[in-house]
CSV table of C-alpha atoms in Angstrom, one decimal:
chain,number,residue,atom,x,y,z
A,1,UNK,CA,157.0,39.5,129.9
A,2,UNK,CA,155.0,42.6,130.8
A,3,UNK,CA,157.2,45.4,132.4
A,4,UNK,CA,156.1,45.7,136.1
A,5,UNK,CA,153.9,48.9,137.3
A,6,UNK,CA,156.4,51.1,139.5
A,7,UNK,CA,155.0,53.6,142.0
A,8,UNK,CA,155.8,57.0,141.7
A,9,UNK,CA,154.9,59.8,144.3
A,10,UNK,CA,153.0,62.8,143.2
A,11,UNK,CA,156.3,64.9,143.6
A,12,UNK,CA,158.1,62.3,141.0
A,13,UNK,CA,155.2,62.0,138.7
A,14,UNK,CA,155.4,66.2,138.2
A,15,UNK,CA,158.9,65.9,136.9
A,16,UNK,CA,158.2,62.6,135.0
A,17,UNK,CA,155.3,63.4,133.0
A,18,UNK,CA,155.0,65.6,130.3
A,19,UNK,CA,153.4,69.1,130.8
A,20,UNK,CA,149.6,68.6,130.3
A,21,UNK,CA,149.5,71.4,127.8
A,22,UNK,CA,152.0,69.7,125.2
A,23,UNK,CA,150.1,68.6,122.0
A,24,UNK,CA,150.5,64.7,122.1
A,25,UNK,CA,150.6,64.7,118.7
A,26,UNK,CA,153.5,66.1,117.3
A,27,UNK,CA,152.6,66.2,113.8
A,28,UNK,CA,150.7,69.5,115.3
A,29,UNK,CA,154.0,71.6,116.1
A,30,UNK,CA,153.8,73.1,119.8
A,31,UNK,CA,156.2,75.8,118.9
A,32,UNK,CA,155.4,78.7,116.5
A,33,UNK,CA,159.0,79.2,115.6
A,34,UNK,CA,159.2,75.5,114.8
A,35,UNK,CA,156.1,75.6,112.5
A,36,UNK,CA,157.2,78.8,110.7
A,37,UNK,CA,160.7,77.7,109.7
A,38,UNK,CA,159.5,73.7,108.8
A,39,UNK,CA,157.0,75.0,106.4
A,40,UNK,CA,158.9,77.6,104.8
A,41,UNK,CA,162.5,75.9,103.5
A,42,UNK,CA,163.4,79.3,101.9
A,43,UNK,CA,163.3,81.2,105.2
A,44,UNK,CA,165.2,78.0,107.0
A,45,UNK,CA,168.2,78.4,104.4
A,46,UNK,CA,168.3,82.1,104.9
A,47,UNK,CA,168.5,81.5,108.4
A,48,UNK,CA,171.3,78.9,107.8
A,49,UNK,CA,173.2,81.4,105.4
A,50,UNK,CA,172.9,84.3,108.0
A,51,UNK,CA,174.4,82.0,111.0
A,52,UNK,CA,177.2,80.7,108.7
A,53,UNK,CA,178.0,83.5,106.3
A,54,UNK,CA,176.9,81.1,103.7
A,55,UNK,CA,174.8,81.9,100.2
A,56,UNK,CA,173.5,78.4,99.2
A,57,UNK,CA,170.4,78.8,97.0
A,58,UNK,CA,168.7,75.4,97.0
A,59,UNK,CA,166.3,74.9,99.5
A,60,UNK,CA,165.5,71.3,98.2
A,61,UNK,CA,169.0,70.3,99.5
A,62,UNK,CA,167.4,70.7,103.0
A,63,UNK,CA,166.6,67.2,104.6
A,64,UNK,CA,164.5,67.7,108.3
A,65,UNK,CA,165.7,65.3,110.4
A,66,UNK,CA,164.0,66.2,113.5
A,67,UNK,CA,162.9,63.2,115.8
A,68,UNK,CA,159.5,63.4,116.7
A,69,UNK,CA,159.5,61.3,119.7
A,70,UNK,CA,162.5,62.3,121.4
A,71,UNK,CA,161.8,63.2,125.0
A,72,UNK,CA,164.5,63.9,127.9
A,73,UNK,CA,162.5,65.4,131.3
A,74,UNK,CA,159.5,66.4,129.1
A,75,UNK,CA,161.5,68.3,126.5
A,76,UNK,CA,161.6,67.8,122.8
A,77,UNK,CA,164.0,68.9,120.1
A,78,UNK,CA,162.5,71.8,118.2
A,79,UNK,CA,164.2,71.7,114.6
A,80,UNK,CA,166.9,69.5,113.1
A,81,UNK,CA,168.0,69.3,109.5
A,82,UNK,CA,170.9,68.1,107.4
A,83,UNK,CA,172.6,70.4,104.9
A,84,UNK,CA,176.0,70.3,103.0
A,85,UNK,CA,177.7,67.7,105.8
A,86,UNK,CA,176.1,69.6,108.8
A,87,UNK,CA,173.4,68.4,111.1
A,88,UNK,CA,171.8,71.6,112.4
A,89,UNK,CA,169.8,71.2,115.9
A,90,UNK,CA,168.0,74.7,116.5
A,91,UNK,CA,166.1,75.3,120.0
A,92,UNK,CA,163.7,78.1,120.7
A,93,UNK,CA,163.8,79.1,124.2
A,94,UNK,CA,162.2,81.9,126.0
A,95,UNK,CA,164.1,81.0,129.6
A,96,UNK,CA,167.7,81.1,130.3
A,97,UNK,CA,169.2,77.4,130.6
A,98,UNK,CA,172.5,76.3,131.3
A,99,UNK,CA,171.8,72.8,130.7
A,100,UNK,CA,171.4,73.2,127.1
A,101,UNK,CA,175.0,71.6,126.3
A,102,UNK,CA,173.5,68.6,128.1
A,103,UNK,CA,170.2,68.6,126.0
A,104,UNK,CA,171.9,68.8,122.9
A,105,UNK,CA,174.3,65.9,123.7
A,106,UNK,CA,171.3,63.9,124.3
A,107,UNK,CA,169.5,65.0,121.2
A,108,UNK,CA,172.7,64.5,119.2
A,109,UNK,CA,173.2,60.7,120.2
A,110,UNK,CA,169.7,60.0,119.3
A,111,UNK,CA,170.5,61.8,116.1
A,112,UNK,CA,173.5,59.7,115.3
A,113,UNK,CA,171.9,56.6,116.2
A,114,UNK,CA,169.1,56.9,113.7
A,115,UNK,CA,171.5,58.1,111.0
A,116,UNK,CA,174.0,55.1,111.7
A,117,UNK,CA,171.1,52.4,111.5
A,118,UNK,CA,169.8,54.1,108.2
A,119,UNK,CA,173.2,53.6,106.6
A,120,UNK,CA,173.5,50.0,108.1
A,121,UNK,CA,176.5,51.0,109.5
A,122,UNK,CA,177.9,48.7,112.3
A,123,UNK,CA,179.9,50.3,115.6
A,124,UNK,CA,182.0,47.6,115.7
A,125,UNK,CA,183.2,47.5,112.1
A,126,UNK,CA,186.7,48.5,110.6
A,127,UNK,CA,185.2,51.1,108.4
A,128,UNK,CA,185.0,55.0,110.2
A,129,UNK,CA,181.1,56.0,110.0
A,130,UNK,CA,181.1,59.2,108.6
A,131,UNK,CA,178.8,61.6,110.6
A,132,UNK,CA,177.7,65.3,110.0
A,133,UNK,CA,179.2,67.9,112.0
A,134,UNK,CA,176.9,69.3,114.6
A,135,UNK,CA,175.6,72.6,114.9
A,136,UNK,CA,173.8,73.5,118.2
A,137,UNK,CA,171.8,77.0,118.0
A,138,UNK,CA,169.5,78.2,120.5
A,139,UNK,CA,167.5,81.4,119.8
A,140,UNK,CA,166.2,83.2,123.0
A,141,UNK,CA,163.3,85.5,123.2
A,142,UNK,CA,162.4,85.6,127.1
A,143,UNK,CA,162.3,88.7,129.2
A,144,UNK,CA,165.4,88.5,130.7
A,145,UNK,CA,168.7,90.6,129.3
A,146,UNK,CA,171.4,88.9,127.7
A,147,UNK,CA,173.8,89.7,124.9
A,148,UNK,CA,172.9,89.4,121.2
A,149,UNK,CA,175.4,86.3,121.2
A,150,UNK,CA,176.9,84.0,123.8
A,151,UNK,CA,178.0,80.6,124.0
A,152,UNK,CA,177.4,77.7,126.7
A,153,UNK,CA,180.0,74.7,127.1
A,154,UNK,CA,179.2,71.2,128.4
A,155,UNK,CA,182.5,71.2,129.9
A,156,UNK,CA,181.2,73.9,132.3
A,157,UNK,CA,179.0,71.0,133.9
A,158,UNK,CA,182.2,69.0,135.0
A,159,UNK,CA,183.2,70.5,138.4
A,160,UNK,CA,184.2,68.6,141.7
A,161,UNK,CA,182.8,69.3,145.1
A,162,UNK,CA,184.6,72.4,145.2
A,163,UNK,CA,183.2,74.2,142.1
A,164,UNK,CA,186.5,73.6,140.1
A,165,UNK,CA,186.5,72.7,136.5
A,166,UNK,CA,187.4,69.3,135.5
A,167,UNK,CA,189.7,68.2,132.5
A,168,UNK,CA,187.3,66.3,129.9
A,169,UNK,CA,187.7,64.5,126.7
A,170,UNK,CA,183.9,65.7,125.9
A,171,UNK,CA,183.2,69.3,124.9
A,172,UNK,CA,179.8,70.6,123.1
A,173,UNK,CA,179.7,74.1,122.1
A,174,UNK,CA,175.8,75.9,121.9
A,175,UNK,CA,175.5,79.2,120.6
A,176,UNK,CA,172.8,81.5,122.1
A,177,UNK,CA,171.4,84.3,120.1
A,178,UNK,CA,169.1,86.6,121.4
A,179,UNK,CA,166.3,87.4,118.9
A,180,UNK,CA,164.2,89.7,120.9
A,181,UNK,CA,162.9,92.4,118.8
A,182,UNK,CA,166.0,94.9,118.3
A,183,UNK,CA,168.6,92.4,118.8
A,184,UNK,CA,170.9,90.9,116.1
A,185,UNK,CA,169.5,93.1,113.5
A,186,UNK,CA,172.2,91.6,110.9
A,187,UNK,CA,170.6,88.4,111.4
A,188,UNK,CA,166.9,89.3,111.2
A,189,UNK,CA,167.7,91.7,108.0
A,190,UNK,CA,169.0,88.5,106.0
A,191,UNK,CA,166.5,86.0,107.6
A,192,UNK,CA,163.3,88.3,107.0
A,193,UNK,CA,160.9,85.5,108.7
A,194,UNK,CA,162.9,85.8,111.6
A,195,UNK,CA,162.4,89.6,112.2
A,196,UNK,CA,158.8,89.3,111.6
A,197,UNK,CA,158.5,86.5,114.4
A,198,UNK,CA,160.5,88.7,116.6
A,199,UNK,CA,158.5,91.7,116.2
A,200,UNK,CA,154.8,89.4,116.8
A,201,UNK,CA,156.3,88.0,120.0
A,202,UNK,CA,157.3,91.8,120.9
A,203,UNK,CA,153.8,92.8,120.2
A,204,UNK,CA,152.4,90.3,122.4
A,205,UNK,CA,154.6,90.8,125.5
A,206,UNK,CA,154.1,94.9,125.0
A,207,UNK,CA,150.1,94.0,125.0
A,208,UNK,CA,150.6,92.2,128.5
A,209,UNK,CA,152.3,94.8,129.8
A,210,UNK,CA,149.5,97.1,128.9
A,211,UNK,CA,147.4,95.1,131.3
A,212,UNK,CA,145.8,92.7,128.7
A,213,UNK,CA,145.5,88.9,129.5
A,214,UNK,CA,147.3,86.7,127.1
A,215,UNK,CA,144.5,85.4,125.3
A,216,UNK,CA,143.7,89.1,124.5
A,217,UNK,CA,147.2,90.1,124.0
A,218,UNK,CA,147.8,87.3,121.4
A,219,UNK,CA,144.6,88.4,119.9
A,220,UNK,CA,145.7,92.1,119.8
A,221,UNK,CA,149.1,91.2,118.5
A,222,UNK,CA,147.8,89.2,115.6
A,223,UNK,CA,145.4,91.8,114.2
A,224,UNK,CA,148.2,94.4,114.7
A,225,UNK,CA,150.7,92.5,112.5
A,226,UNK,CA,148.0,91.5,109.9
A,227,UNK,CA,147.2,95.0,109.4
A,228,UNK,CA,150.9,96.0,109.2
A,229,UNK,CA,152.0,92.9,107.0
A,230,UNK,CA,153.8,91.0,109.6
A,231,UNK,CA,153.4,87.5,109.2
A,232,UNK,CA,150.3,88.0,107.4
A,233,UNK,CA,149.9,84.8,105.0
A,234,UNK,CA,150.4,82.7,108.5
A,235,UNK,CA,148.4,84.8,110.9
A,236,UNK,CA,145.7,85.2,108.2
A,237,UNK,CA,145.3,81.2,107.1
A,238,UNK,CA,146.1,80.0,110.1
A,239,UNK,CA,144.9,82.3,113.1
A,240,UNK,CA,143.4,79.5,115.2
A,241,UNK,CA,146.6,77.1,114.9
A,242,UNK,CA,148.8,79.7,115.5
A,243,UNK,CA,147.0,81.0,118.6
A,244,UNK,CA,146.9,77.5,120.0
A,245,UNK,CA,150.8,77.1,119.5
A,246,UNK,CA,151.3,80.6,121.5
A,247,UNK,CA,149.1,79.5,124.3
A,248,UNK,CA,150.5,76.0,124.7
A,249,UNK,CA,154.0,78.1,125.3
A,250,UNK,CA,152.7,80.2,127.7
A,251,UNK,CA,150.7,77.7,129.5
A,252,UNK,CA,153.9,75.7,130.1
A,253,UNK,CA,155.4,78.8,131.5
A,254,UNK,CA,152.5,78.7,133.8
A,255,UNK,CA,152.9,75.3,134.7
A,256,UNK,CA,156.3,75.7,135.7
A,257,UNK,CA,155.6,78.8,137.8
A,258,UNK,CA,153.0,76.6,139.4
A,259,UNK,CA,155.6,74.3,140.3
A,260,UNK,CA,157.9,76.6,142.0
A,261,UNK,CA,154.9,77.9,144.0
A,262,UNK,CA,154.3,74.3,145.3
A,263,UNK,CA,157.8,73.7,146.2
A,264,UNK,CA,157.5,76.9,148.4
A,265,UNK,CA,154.5,75.5,150.2
A,266,UNK,CA,156.0,71.9,150.9
A,267,UNK,CA,159.3,73.7,152.0
A,268,UNK,CA,157.2,75.8,154.6
A,269,UNK,CA,154.9,72.8,155.8
A,270,UNK,CA,158.5,70.2,156.3
A,271,UNK,CA,160.1,73.0,157.8
A,272,UNK,CA,157.4,74.2,160.5
A,273,UNK,CA,157.3,70.3,161.2
A,274,UNK,CA,160.7,69.8,161.7
A,275,UNK,CA,160.5,73.1,164.0
A,276,UNK,CA,157.8,71.9,166.0
A,277,UNK,CA,159.7,68.4,166.8
A,278,UNK,CA,162.9,69.8,167.5
A,279,UNK,CA,161.2,72.7,169.7
A,280,UNK,CA,159.4,70.2,171.8
A,281,UNK,CA,162.6,68.2,172.4
A,282,UNK,CA,164.9,71.3,173.5
A,283,UNK,CA,162.6,73.3,175.1
A,284,UNK,CA,159.8,75.8,174.2
A,285,UNK,CA,161.9,78.9,174.0
A,286,UNK,CA,164.7,77.3,172.4
A,287,UNK,CA,163.1,75.0,170.5
A,288,UNK,CA,160.9,77.7,169.1
A,289,UNK,CA,163.5,79.6,167.7
A,290,UNK,CA,165.7,76.7,166.6
A,291,UNK,CA,162.9,75.3,165.1
A,292,UNK,CA,161.6,78.3,163.0
A,293,UNK,CA,165.2,78.8,161.7
A,294,UNK,CA,165.5,75.4,160.7
A,295,UNK,CA,162.0,75.2,159.0
A,296,UNK,CA,163.3,78.7,157.0
A,297,UNK,CA,166.5,76.7,156.0
A,298,UNK,CA,164.4,73.5,154.8
A,299,UNK,CA,162.0,76.1,152.9
A,300,UNK,CA,165.0,77.8,151.2
A,301,UNK,CA,166.6,74.6,150.1
A,302,UNK,CA,163.5,73.1,148.7
A,303,UNK,CA,162.7,75.9,146.9
A,304,UNK,CA,166.4,76.0,145.6
A,305,UNK,CA,165.8,72.2,144.5
A,306,UNK,CA,162.8,73.2,142.7
A,307,UNK,CA,164.3,76.0,141.0
A,308,UNK,CA,167.5,74.1,139.8
A,309,UNK,CA,165.4,71.2,138.9
A,310,UNK,CA,163.4,73.7,136.3
A,311,UNK,CA,166.6,75.1,134.7
A,312,UNK,CA,168.0,77.8,136.6
A,313,UNK,CA,171.5,77.8,137.3
A,314,UNK,CA,173.1,78.7,140.7
A,315,UNK,CA,173.9,82.3,139.6
A,316,UNK,CA,170.1,82.7,138.4
A,317,UNK,CA,168.9,81.0,141.5
A,318,UNK,CA,171.2,83.3,143.9
A,319,UNK,CA,169.9,86.5,141.8
A,320,UNK,CA,166.2,85.3,142.8
A,321,UNK,CA,166.6,84.5,146.3
A,322,UNK,CA,169.0,87.2,147.1
A,323,UNK,CA,171.6,84.7,148.1
A,324,UNK,CA,175.0,84.1,147.0
A,325,UNK,CA,176.3,81.1,144.8
A,326,UNK,CA,178.1,79.9,147.7
A,327,UNK,CA,175.1,80.2,150.2
A,328,UNK,CA,173.1,78.2,147.5
A,329,UNK,CA,175.8,75.5,147.3
A,330,UNK,CA,175.8,75.4,151.4
A,331,UNK,CA,172.0,74.8,151.7
A,332,UNK,CA,171.9,72.2,148.8
A,333,UNK,CA,174.7,70.3,151.2
A,334,UNK,CA,172.9,71.0,154.7
A,335,UNK,CA,169.4,69.8,153.2
A,336,UNK,CA,170.1,67.5,150.4
């Protein structure tokens, strides 16, 4: 029997569909970071050694197990590999996302399901199914200032209605590393490819700050790095592919900015309409004042919801809107 077609509103489709600038074929990587390290096992092993203070030498021991079709809310797992009894999940991020522990939890569940199926293991048997220990790492190179290293915990999401942390039997720790050029020097020294990647991205940002468009900034950064021996082989041989990957990433960010702008406009329209209705019911003078106020609150709540749905934490939303975290919570409760 065929599944029945379901109707989704335009707003629902915006959040359910994959971003239009993502590649449909995952054989073509949509992240330069992933492309570089999947195609250079030696560099990936160097990165693992640098993160874990180990000294493994056989890159052939690495087994890439990235699940190509795991999608959750349009987000894909970037890079996963097995090595020495560990399951390593690496993500590259240019924005701060407090929901990374939840995303890693979903990726891990999918990975373990596949691994158990390969071993033909049964979840109901008496024999313990041995699993590789997870190591979840985020490599961040966005524009916001963060420490060289910090940790996110899944348990931070277990809160009651007053924001108090609940006791839980489940925990997942995510290591977040700032790989912007000039940060984590010891790490980039051990893993030269990571340092070159950070330098390349820094040059793109520099050219953008100097007024170049994204397209020209990428071209200029490529030329600079080729001349200075930074990612020279990759940029020389695969220039078009690299540019396409980078523009895909920047288009994704642009798409999210458009969603936020649309949320603000929807909030204004809904708020004004409600304000007009209430104004007519309560009288012109009083209704106008109350209607405008309610419209502004509705607009603000709509914007806050959009920001949180796109990965902003309550603290980030407060910083961007100028409201306190408590005012953010109050706005969401008043206009859920």
